[in-house]
XYZ file of C-alpha atoms in Angstrom:
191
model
C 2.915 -13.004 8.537
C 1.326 -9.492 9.835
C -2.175 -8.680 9.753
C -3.531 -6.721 7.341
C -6.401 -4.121 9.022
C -9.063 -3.964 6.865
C -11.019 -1.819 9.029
C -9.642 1.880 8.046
C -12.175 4.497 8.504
C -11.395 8.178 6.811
C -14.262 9.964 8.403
C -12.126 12.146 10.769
C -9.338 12.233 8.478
C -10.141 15.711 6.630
C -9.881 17.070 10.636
C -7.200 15.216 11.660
C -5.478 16.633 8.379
C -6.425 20.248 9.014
C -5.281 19.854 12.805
C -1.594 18.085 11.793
C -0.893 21.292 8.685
C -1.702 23.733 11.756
C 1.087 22.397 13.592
C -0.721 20.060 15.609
C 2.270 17.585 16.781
C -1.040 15.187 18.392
C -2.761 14.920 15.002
C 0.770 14.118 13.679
C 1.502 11.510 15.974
C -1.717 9.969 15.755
C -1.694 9.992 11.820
C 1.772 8.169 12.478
C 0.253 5.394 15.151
C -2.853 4.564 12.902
C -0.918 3.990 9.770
C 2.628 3.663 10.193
C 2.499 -0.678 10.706
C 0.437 -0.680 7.774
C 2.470 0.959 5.383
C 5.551 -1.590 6.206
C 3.253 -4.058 5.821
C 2.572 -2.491 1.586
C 6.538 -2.134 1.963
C 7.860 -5.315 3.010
C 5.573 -6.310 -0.768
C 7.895 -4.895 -2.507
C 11.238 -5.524 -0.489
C 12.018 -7.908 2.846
C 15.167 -4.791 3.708
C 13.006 -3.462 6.903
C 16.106 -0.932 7.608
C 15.060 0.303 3.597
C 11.590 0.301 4.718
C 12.047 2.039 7.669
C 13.875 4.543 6.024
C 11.395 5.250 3.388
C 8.271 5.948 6.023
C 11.319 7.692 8.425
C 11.783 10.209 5.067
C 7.415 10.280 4.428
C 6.582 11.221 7.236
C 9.294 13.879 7.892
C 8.674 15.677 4.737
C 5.275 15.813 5.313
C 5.967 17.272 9.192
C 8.284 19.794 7.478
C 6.287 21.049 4.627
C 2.567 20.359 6.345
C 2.061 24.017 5.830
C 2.772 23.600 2.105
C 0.612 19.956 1.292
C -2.880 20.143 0.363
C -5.954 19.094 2.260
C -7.023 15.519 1.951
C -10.275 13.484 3.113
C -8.017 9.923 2.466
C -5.052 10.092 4.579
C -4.060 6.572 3.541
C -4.564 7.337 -0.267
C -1.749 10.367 0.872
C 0.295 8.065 2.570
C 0.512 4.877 0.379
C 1.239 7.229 -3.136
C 3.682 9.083 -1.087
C 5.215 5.920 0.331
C 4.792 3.851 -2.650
C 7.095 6.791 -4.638
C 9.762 6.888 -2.070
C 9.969 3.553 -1.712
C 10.292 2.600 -5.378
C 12.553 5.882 -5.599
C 15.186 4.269 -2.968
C 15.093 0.926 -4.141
C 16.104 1.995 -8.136
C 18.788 4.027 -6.240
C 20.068 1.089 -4.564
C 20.082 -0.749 -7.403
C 21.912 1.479 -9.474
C 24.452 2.541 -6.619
C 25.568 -1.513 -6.102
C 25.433 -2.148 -9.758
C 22.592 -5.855 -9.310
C 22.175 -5.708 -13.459
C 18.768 -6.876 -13.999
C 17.384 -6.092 -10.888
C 16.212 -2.460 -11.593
C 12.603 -2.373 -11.286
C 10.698 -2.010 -14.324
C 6.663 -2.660 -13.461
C 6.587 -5.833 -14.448
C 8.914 -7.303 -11.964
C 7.901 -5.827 -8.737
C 7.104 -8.992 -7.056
C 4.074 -7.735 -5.159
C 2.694 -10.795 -2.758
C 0.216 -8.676 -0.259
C -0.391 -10.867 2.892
C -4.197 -12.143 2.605
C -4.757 -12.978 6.159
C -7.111 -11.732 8.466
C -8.507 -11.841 11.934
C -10.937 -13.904 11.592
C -8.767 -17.221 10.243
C -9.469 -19.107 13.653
C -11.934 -21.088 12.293
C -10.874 -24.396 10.096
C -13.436 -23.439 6.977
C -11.656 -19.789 6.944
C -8.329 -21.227 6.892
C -9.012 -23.373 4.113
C -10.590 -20.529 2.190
C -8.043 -18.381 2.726
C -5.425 -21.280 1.389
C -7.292 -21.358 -1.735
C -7.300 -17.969 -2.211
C -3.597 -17.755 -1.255
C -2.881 -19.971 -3.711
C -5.093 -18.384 -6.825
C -3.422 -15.076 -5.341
C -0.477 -16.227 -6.624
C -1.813 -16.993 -10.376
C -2.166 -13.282 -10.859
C 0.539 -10.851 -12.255
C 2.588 -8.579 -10.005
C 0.514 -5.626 -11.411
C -2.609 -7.673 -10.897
C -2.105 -8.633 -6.922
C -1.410 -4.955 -6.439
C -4.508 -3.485 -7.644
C -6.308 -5.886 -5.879
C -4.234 -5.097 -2.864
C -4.922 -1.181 -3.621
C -8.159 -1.913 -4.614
C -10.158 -4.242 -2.148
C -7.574 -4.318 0.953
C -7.471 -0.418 1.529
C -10.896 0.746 -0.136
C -9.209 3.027 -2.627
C -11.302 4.940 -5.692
C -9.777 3.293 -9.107
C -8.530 7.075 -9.194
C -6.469 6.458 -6.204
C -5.445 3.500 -7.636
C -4.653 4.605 -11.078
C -2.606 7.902 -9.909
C -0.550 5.809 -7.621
C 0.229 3.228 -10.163
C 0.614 6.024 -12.887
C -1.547 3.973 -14.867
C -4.953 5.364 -16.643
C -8.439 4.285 -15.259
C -9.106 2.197 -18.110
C -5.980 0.167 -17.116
C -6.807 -0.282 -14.202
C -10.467 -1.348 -14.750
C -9.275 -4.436 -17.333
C -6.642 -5.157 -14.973
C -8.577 -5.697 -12.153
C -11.287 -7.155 -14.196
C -8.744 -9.907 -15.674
C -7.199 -10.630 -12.391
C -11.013 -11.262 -10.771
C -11.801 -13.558 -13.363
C -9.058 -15.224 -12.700
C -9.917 -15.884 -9.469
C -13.850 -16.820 -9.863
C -12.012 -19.416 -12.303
C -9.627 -21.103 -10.070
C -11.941 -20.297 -6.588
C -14.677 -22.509 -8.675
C -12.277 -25.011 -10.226
């Protein structure tokens, strides 16, 4: 299972931003490095087809190189990158779909099967393994809509904006939806 990092910091990303629209193939390249592992990480969620994935951030991150001139300043390069992934992605996949006729396998919002990998770095010791077990396994209780807005949410330190205007869902959505799916998991972390 890959890592996820939890420890994304956007100070320098309004300047690293500003440097990449100017042309800056460095800033480009580093904006690829820093986030590129992550994002198939949030893809391989949705589907385990790494060539689709691949293709997806391949088609990101050239459309952003092409039309940097165009794209509007951001201080959350990784709010940027997962909304413009995330749309891609899901774009590709209901293409795919269509184009080798799987009937029932287009993807309406409620089955995205969304299982974001809960592990981090610091699962050597035997107390955090077994914590993390137990919250593997109340992960799983929660809808598909649910485990991504806690993925969105608490794994990449997204605004419930961000989170709402990449799930094209209104802030009051998201807010019961999150609040639902951490009640659920006080209940069965306690049980």
């Amino acid at each position: 299972m890959p890592l996820i990092k939890v420890s994304y910091c956007q100070k320098e990303d309004h300047q690293l931003w500003i440097d990449m629209k100017s042309g800056d193939r460095l800033a480009f390249d580093h904006i690829f490095n820093v986030h590129v592992g992550h994002l198939q990480s949030y893809g391989q969620s949705f589907t385990s087809d790494e060539h689709i994935i691949d293709d997806c951030l391949q088609e990101v991150f050239c459309r952003i190189w092409q039309k940097r001139t165009q794209l509007k300043v951001t201080d959350n390069i990784r709010y940027y990158l997962m909304a413009a992934f995330r749309k891609e992605l899901l774009k590709t996949l209901k293409r795919n779909t269509k184009r080798y006729s799987l009937i029932g396998r287009l993807l309406p919002d409620s089955s995205i099967d969304f299982n974001a990998k809960l592990e981090t770095s610091f699962m050597e010791e035997d107390s955090r393994q077994e914590q993390m077990k137990i919250l593997n396994q109340c992960f799983k209780k929660l809808s598909s809509r649910q485990k991504e807005i806690v993925y969105l949410k608490y794994y990449n330190g997204l605004s419930f904006d961000e989170v709402s205007q990449i799930l094209g869902l209104t802030k009051k959505s998201v807010y019961n939806a999150l609040s639902k799916a951490m009640m659920i998991l006080r209940k069965n972390m306690s049980a």
